Structure formats: C-alpha cells, structure tokens
Coordinates of C-alpha atoms in Angstrom, one line a residue:
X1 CA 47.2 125.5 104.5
X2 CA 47.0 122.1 102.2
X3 CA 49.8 123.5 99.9
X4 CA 52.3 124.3 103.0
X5 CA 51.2 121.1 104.9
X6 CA 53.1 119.3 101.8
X7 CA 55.8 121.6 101.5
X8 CA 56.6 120.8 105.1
X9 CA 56.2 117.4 104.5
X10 CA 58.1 117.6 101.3
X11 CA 61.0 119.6 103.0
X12 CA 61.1 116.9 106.5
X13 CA 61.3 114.4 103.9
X14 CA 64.4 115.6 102.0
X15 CA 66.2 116.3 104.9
X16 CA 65.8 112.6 106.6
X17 CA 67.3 111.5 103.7
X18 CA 70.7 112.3 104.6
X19 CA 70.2 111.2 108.6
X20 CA 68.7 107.8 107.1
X21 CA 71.9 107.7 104.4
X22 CA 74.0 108.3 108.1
X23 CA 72.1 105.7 110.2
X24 CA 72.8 103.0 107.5
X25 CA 76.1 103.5 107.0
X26 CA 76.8 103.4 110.4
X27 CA 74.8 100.0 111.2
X28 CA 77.1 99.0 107.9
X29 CA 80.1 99.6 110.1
X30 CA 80.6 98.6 113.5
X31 CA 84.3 98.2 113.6
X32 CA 84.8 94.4 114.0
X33 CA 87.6 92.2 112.0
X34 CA 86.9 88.9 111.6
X35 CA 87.6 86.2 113.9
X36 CA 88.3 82.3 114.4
X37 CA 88.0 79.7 116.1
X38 CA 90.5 77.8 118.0
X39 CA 92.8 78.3 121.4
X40 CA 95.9 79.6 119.2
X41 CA 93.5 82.3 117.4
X42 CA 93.9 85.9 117.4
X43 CA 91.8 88.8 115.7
X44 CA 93.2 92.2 117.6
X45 CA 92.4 95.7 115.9
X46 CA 94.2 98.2 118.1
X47 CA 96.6 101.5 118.5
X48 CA 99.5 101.8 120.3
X49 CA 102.5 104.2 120.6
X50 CA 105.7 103.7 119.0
X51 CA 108.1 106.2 119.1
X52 CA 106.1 109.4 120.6
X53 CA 103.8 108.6 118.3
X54 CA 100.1 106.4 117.2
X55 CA 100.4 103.9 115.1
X56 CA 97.7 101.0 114.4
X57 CA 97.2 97.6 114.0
X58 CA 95.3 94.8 112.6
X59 CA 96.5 91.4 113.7
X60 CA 94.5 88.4 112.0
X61 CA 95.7 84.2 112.7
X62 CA 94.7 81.2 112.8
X63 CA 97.3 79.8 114.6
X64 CA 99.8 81.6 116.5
X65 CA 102.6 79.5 116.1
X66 CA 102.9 80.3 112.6
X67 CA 105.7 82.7 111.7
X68 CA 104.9 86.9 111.5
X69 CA 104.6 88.5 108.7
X70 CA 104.3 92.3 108.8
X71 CA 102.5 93.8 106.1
X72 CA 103.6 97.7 105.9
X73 CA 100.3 99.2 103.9
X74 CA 100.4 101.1 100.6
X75 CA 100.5 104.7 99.8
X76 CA 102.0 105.6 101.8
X77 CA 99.3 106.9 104.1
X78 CA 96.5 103.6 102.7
X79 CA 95.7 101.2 105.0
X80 CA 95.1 97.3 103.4
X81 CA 93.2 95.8 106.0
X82 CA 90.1 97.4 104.6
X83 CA 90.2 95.0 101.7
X84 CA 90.4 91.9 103.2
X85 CA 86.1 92.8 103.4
X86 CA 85.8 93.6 100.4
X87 CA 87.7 90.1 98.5
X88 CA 87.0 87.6 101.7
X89 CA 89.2 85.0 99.5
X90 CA 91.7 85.9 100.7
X91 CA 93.4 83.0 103.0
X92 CA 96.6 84.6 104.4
X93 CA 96.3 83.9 108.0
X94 CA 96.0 80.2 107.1
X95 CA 100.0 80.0 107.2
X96 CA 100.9 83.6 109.1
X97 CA 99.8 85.6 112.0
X98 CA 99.2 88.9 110.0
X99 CA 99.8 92.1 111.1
X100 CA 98.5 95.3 108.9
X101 CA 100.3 98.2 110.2
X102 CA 98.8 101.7 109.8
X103 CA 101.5 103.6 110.6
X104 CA 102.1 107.0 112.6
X105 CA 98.7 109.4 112.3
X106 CA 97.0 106.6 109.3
X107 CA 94.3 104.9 109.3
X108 CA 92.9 104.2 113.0
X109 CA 96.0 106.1 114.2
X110 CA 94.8 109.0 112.8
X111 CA 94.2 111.7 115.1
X112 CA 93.0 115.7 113.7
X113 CA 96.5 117.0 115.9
X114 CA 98.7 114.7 113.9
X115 CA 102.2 116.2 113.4
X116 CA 102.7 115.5 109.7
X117 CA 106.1 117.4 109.8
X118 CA 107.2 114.2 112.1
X119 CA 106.0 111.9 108.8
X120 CA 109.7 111.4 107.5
X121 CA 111.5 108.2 106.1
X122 CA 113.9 108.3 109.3
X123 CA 110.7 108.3 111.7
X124 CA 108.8 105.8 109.8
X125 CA 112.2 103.4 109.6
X126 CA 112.6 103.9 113.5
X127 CA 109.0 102.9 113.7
X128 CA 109.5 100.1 111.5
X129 CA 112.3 98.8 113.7
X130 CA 110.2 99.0 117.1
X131 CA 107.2 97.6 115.8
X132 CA 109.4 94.4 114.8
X133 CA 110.9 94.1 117.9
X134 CA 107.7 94.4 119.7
X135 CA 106.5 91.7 117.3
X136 CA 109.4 89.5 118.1
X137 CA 108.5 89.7 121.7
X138 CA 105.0 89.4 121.5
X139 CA 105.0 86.3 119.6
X140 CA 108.1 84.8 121.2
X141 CA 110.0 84.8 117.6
X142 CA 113.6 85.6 116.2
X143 CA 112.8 86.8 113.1
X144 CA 109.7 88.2 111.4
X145 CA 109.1 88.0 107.4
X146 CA 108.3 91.7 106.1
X147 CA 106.0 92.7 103.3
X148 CA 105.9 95.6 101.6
X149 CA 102.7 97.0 99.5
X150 CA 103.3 98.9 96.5
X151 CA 104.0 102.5 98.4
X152 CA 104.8 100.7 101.5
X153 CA 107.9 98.7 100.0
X154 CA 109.8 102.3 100.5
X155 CA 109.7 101.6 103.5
X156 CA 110.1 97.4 104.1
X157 CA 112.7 97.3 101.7
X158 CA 115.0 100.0 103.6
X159 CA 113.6 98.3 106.8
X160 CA 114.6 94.8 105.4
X161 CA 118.6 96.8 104.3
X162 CA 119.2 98.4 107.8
X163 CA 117.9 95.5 110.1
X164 CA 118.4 92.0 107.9
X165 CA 118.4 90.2 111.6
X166 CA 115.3 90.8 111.9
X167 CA 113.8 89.0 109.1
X168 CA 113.7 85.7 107.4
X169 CA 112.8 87.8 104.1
X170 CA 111.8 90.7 102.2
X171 CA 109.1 90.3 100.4
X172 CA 107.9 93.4 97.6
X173 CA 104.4 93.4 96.0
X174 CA 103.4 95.4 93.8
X175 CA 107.3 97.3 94.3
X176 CA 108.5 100.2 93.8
X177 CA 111.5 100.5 91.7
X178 CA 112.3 104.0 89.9
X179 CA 110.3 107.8 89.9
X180 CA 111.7 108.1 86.6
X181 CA 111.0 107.9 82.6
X182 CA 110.9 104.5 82.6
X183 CA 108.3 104.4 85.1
X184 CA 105.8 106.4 83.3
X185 CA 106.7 105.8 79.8
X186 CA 105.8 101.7 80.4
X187 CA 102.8 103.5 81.6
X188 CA 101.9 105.3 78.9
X189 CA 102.9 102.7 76.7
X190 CA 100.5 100.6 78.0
X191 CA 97.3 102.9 78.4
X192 CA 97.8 103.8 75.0
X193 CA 97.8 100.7 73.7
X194 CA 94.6 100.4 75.1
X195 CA 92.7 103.6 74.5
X196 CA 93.6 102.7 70.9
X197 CA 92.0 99.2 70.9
X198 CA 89.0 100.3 72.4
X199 CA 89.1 103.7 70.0
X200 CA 88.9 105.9 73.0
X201 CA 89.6 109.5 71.6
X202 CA 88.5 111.0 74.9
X203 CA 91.4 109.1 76.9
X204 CA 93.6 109.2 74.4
X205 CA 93.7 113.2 74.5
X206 CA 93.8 113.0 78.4
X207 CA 96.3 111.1 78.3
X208 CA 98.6 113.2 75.9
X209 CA 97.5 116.4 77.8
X210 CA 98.7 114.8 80.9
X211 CA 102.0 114.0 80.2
X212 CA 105.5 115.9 78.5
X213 CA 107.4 113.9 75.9
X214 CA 111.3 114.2 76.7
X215 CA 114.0 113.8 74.7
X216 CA 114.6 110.1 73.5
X217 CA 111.5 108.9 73.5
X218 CA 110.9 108.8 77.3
X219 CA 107.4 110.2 79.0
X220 CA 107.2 112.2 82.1
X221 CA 103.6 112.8 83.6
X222 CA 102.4 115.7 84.2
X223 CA 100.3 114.7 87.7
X224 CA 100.0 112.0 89.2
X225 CA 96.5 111.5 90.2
X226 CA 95.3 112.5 86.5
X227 CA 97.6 109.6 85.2
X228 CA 96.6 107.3 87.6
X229 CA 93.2 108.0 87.2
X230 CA 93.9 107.4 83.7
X231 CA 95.2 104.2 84.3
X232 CA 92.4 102.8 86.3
X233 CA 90.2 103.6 83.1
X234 CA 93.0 101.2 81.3
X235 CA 92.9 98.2 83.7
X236 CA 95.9 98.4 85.1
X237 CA 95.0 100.4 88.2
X238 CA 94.6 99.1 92.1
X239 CA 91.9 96.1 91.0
X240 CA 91.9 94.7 87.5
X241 CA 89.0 96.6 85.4
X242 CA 88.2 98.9 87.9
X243 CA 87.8 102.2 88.6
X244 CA 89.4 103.8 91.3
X245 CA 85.8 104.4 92.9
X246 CA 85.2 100.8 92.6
X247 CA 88.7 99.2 93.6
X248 CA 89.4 101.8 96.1
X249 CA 86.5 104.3 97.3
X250 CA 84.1 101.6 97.8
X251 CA 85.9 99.0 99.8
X252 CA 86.9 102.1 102.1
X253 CA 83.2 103.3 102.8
X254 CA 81.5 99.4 102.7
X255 CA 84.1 97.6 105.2
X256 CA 82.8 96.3 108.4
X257 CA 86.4 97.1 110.3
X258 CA 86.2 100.7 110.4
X259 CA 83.4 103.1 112.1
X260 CA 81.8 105.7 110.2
X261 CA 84.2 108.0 112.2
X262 CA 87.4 105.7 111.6
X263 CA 86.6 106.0 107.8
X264 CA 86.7 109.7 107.5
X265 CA 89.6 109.8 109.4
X266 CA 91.0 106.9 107.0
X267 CA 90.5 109.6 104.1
X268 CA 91.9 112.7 106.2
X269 CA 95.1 110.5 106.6
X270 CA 95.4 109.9 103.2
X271 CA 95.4 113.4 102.3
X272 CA 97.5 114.4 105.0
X273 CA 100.1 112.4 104.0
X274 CA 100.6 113.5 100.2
X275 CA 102.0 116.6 102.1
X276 CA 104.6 115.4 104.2
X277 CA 108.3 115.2 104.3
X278 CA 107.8 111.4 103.3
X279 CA 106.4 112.4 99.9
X280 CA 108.9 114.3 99.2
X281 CA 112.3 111.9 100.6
X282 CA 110.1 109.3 98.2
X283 CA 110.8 111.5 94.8
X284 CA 114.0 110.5 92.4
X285 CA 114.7 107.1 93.3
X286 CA 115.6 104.5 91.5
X287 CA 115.9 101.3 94.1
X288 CA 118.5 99.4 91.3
X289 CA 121.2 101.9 92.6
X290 CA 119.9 103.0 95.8
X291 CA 119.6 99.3 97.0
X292 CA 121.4 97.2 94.9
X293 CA 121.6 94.2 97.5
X294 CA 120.6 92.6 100.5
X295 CA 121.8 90.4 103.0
X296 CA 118.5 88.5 103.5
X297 CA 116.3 86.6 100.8
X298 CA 114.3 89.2 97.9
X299 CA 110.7 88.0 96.9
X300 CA 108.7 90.1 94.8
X301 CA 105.2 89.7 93.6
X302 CA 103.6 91.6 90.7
X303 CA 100.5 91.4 88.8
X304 CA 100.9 90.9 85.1
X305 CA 98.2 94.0 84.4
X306 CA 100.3 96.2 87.0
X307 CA 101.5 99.5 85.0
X308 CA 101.3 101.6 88.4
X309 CA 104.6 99.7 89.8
X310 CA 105.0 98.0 85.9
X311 CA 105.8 94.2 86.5
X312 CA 109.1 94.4 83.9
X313 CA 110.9 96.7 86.3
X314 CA 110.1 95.3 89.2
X315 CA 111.3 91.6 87.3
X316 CA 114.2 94.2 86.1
X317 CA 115.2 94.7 89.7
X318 CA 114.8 91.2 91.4
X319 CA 117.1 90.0 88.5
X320 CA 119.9 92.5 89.4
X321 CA 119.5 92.6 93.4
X322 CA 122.1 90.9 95.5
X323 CA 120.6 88.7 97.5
X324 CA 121.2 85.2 99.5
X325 CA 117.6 84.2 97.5
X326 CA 115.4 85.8 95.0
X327 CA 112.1 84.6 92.9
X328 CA 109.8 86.9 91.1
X329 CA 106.4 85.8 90.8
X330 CA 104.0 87.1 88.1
X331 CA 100.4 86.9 88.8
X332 CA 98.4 86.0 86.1
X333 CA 95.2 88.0 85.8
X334 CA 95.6 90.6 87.9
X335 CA 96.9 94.4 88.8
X336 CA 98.1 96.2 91.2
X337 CA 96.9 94.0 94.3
X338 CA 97.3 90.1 93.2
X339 CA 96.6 89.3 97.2
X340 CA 93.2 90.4 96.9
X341 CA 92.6 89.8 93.0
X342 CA 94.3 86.4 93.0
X343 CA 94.4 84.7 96.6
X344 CA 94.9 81.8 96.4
X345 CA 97.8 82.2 93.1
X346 CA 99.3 84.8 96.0
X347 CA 99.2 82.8 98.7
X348 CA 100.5 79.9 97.5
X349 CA 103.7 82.3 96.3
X350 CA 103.6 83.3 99.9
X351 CA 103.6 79.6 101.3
X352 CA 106.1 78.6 98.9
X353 CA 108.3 82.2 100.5
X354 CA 107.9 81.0 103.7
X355 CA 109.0 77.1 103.2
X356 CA 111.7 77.6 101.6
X357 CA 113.1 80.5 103.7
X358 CA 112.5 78.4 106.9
X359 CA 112.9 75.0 106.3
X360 CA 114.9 75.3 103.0

C-alpha cells in the first residue's frame, strides 16, 4: 500500500507540473501595454475591421499632438509590439504617437477561420491605405510618416509609391532590397567569415550543405529557415549575438501585452502566413528596379551586423532611389532590429526624420 501511496503521489506530482508551468505563464501575461501619464496620453491595444477583414493594433504616445507614425511589423505575419517588453529602452513615443499594426488574421487579429487565401499584396496595400486614412482622421492629421520593418517594408514601401499624399516619409529599417544572389551570397560571405574565426567546423558544413554555388561566384540558399538559423549562430540575426530562441522565441512567450491565448495565436499566425499568396508575390524582387523612385522623402535604417536584409544593399538602394530626400543611417552595434538593440542611436535617426521632413 506504502509503495502505491508514492506512486500516486509521484504520478499527481508530475502531472501539476505542467498546470503550475500553465498558471505562471498566464499570471506572466495579462495582456496590458504600457501606459502614461498626462491628458494628451494614449496606450490603446485593440482589433478592428478593415476591408472585410481583422486587423490589430497597438497604439503607444505620449502626446497626441505629435505626428503618426505607422509601423507595418516584420515577417510578414510578426508582430513588433511584443518587443518593446522585452528592450523597455526604447523611447519612440517620446516624439510619435505609435501605431504597431498587426495586419489581417496576425497577431491579436488572428482568428483559427482566417482566410489565408485573402493574404495577398493587393489586400494588404488596400489595408494599408484604410488604415492611414483612418489614422488621418483619428488624429486630425494630413499626413502620416510610414515605417516599414524588415519584411513589412514590402509592404510600406509600395504603400509609400501608390499613396505619397499620405505621408511626410518612407522610412525602411532593416529593408528589403533583392531575393536574389546577392542577397544570400553577402550572407554567406559573412557567416563564413565567422565560422572560420571562431573555427566552427560544425557550422561551417551546415552552412555549405545549405546552400548551391552558382555560376560566377554567387550563392543561392537552399532554405531559408536553415540559413537563417545559421545566421543567428553568426550574430547577424534578429538581436545581435542571439539566438533565434533568445531574440525572438523568448520575447514572444515573456511579454506582458499578449494572453497566454493571444501568444499561441501570435505563433499560428506566423505559420499561417509563410503559406499564403503574399509569400509567394514577395519572391524575385529586386526593389532597385521594381521601385526605383518616389515622390516623397526615403529614410532607411540598417544595423551594421544586419546580413538578413545586408546593410550594403540596402545603402546600395537609398543611393540610387529617386527621391525629394534620402539619408541612410547605419547603426553601430547592432543587427537586424537597431530600434530595440540601439534606442536611443535609432531614435535620434528617427527625430532627426521627423524634423527635417516637417519643419525642414
């Protein structure tokens, strides 16, 4: 009787773990953004629909004066807000009323009957287009400034091209510029520089097992996620020395502005929409041709340890873009995301952006 006394106890035990893993997670996330003080505040974390469709929203200022700036979040199909928990540094709403848009069936807006077919560049630029408009309404404006993150500049840039009126300036961090050779071969490049260094045989075999050599000296990868991951290992990846666990995974499932419920759904999303039409519309581009000018100022902002959207071709692009203005600004010291990595480097970029598209 002893001896299956302590197997039950032994066997009640092991299965609390998981409820007890459950329970603290969930008092770890309650779902509230932060907040401020001050009659001209706002903090709003809400979905609407735009187009037939949900899309969310994260709207953080200090001051609601301040002009708009609408961050379209990475990916596609990766919401951003979930990082401004993880490096609290970051100041942005100081100058802007900042509006992280998860857009249709992401992040918050995900729902499990989301119609993935609908997830297309002409939707998501129709979306784009309302949600400005909304914003210029709202906040009694005539022009927004619009931000693009890494996979989200597919979008803010043609946004920024079909609709100029609607914005003081395009702004690209972390941009994309080409799905081509040069892409991956300054990738390559770069990892294997490192792996070498550090004498890293294991990588260095991954890395030539994950990629074809083509003709001339250019690479092509061979998948994605593999080189990627790759390219976290490098340093070069989302957060500076990180892995993808720790730069990415880790915000996601620590933040305090999702629910344990609104985080699973975050990763569903994010799966969901690497099989879309969007994915697809977003293969064989090269933004130098597709692009090659625009009738409102270019800003682009790139880490100087940024091999996933490398720094020389986004510097490549700003230098050859028609614009009215243009400025590339290489953060020192970081990757992928130099708003969260380097906040206040980024937001004085981002202050400098906004004086002299307004008051210049």
């Amino acid at each position: 009787m002893r001896k299956k006394g302590k197997m039950m106890i032994a066997v009640l035990c092991v299965l609390a773990v998981p409820v007890v893993i459950l329970a603290v997670w969930a008092i770890m996330s309650p779902g509230r953004i932060r907040t401020y003080e001050g009659e001209k505040s706002l903090s709003e974390k809400f979905v609407m629909d735009i187009n037939g469709a949900p899309n969310g929203f994260f709207i953080n200022s200090k001051d609601t004066d301040n002009p708009v700036l609408l961050l379209v979040s990475s990916g596609p199909g990766t919401d951003d807000y979930v990082f401004t928990d993880k490096y609290k540094d970051m100041n942005l709403e100081d100058d802007f009323t900042v509006v992280y848009w998860d857009y249709r069936w992401m992040g918050i807006a995900y729902k499990s009957n989301a119609d993935s077919d609908s997830i297309n560049i002409d939707n998501l630029l129709s979306d784009a287009n309302a949600v400005t408009e909304y914003l210029k309404e709202r906040f009694h404006k005539d022009k927004i400034f619009i931000m693009g993150f890494s996979g989200g500049t597919h979008i803010a840039l043609r946004a920024a091209a079909e609709h100029p009126e609607n914005y003081y300036a395009y702004i690209g961090m972390a941009q994309c510029v080409t799905d081509s050779g040069e892409n991956d071969t300054l990738m390559y490049d770069f990892m294997k520089s490192v792996f070498e260094e550090r004498g890293d045989r294991k990588s260095l075999k991954k890395l030539e097992d994950s990629v074809i050599h083509l003709d001339g000296g250019n690479i092509k990868c061979k998948d994605w996620f593999v080189y990627v991951n790759l390219l976290h290992d490098a340093g070069g990846g989302t957060i500076k020395d990180k892995s993808e666990f720790e730069g990415i995974t880790w915000p996601i499932l620590t933040c305090k502005c999702y629910t344990v419920t609104e985080k699973i759904n975050y990763v569903r999303g994010m799966k969901m929409y690497r099989n879309t039409p969007l994915a697809k519309e977003t293969d064989g581009f090269d933004y130098r041709e597709l692009i090659p000018g625009l009738e409102v100022p270019a800003f682009f902002i790139s880490g100087e340890y940024d091999y996933n959207c490398p720094w020389d071709l986004v510097r490549d692009y700003c230098e050859k873009i028609d614009a009215p203005d243009k400025e590339f600004y290489l953060i020192t010291g970081s990757a992928h995301s130099p708003l969260w990595e380097k906040p206040s480097d980024t937001c004085k970029a981002l202050r400098e952006i906004k004086e002299r598209t307004i008051n210049g």
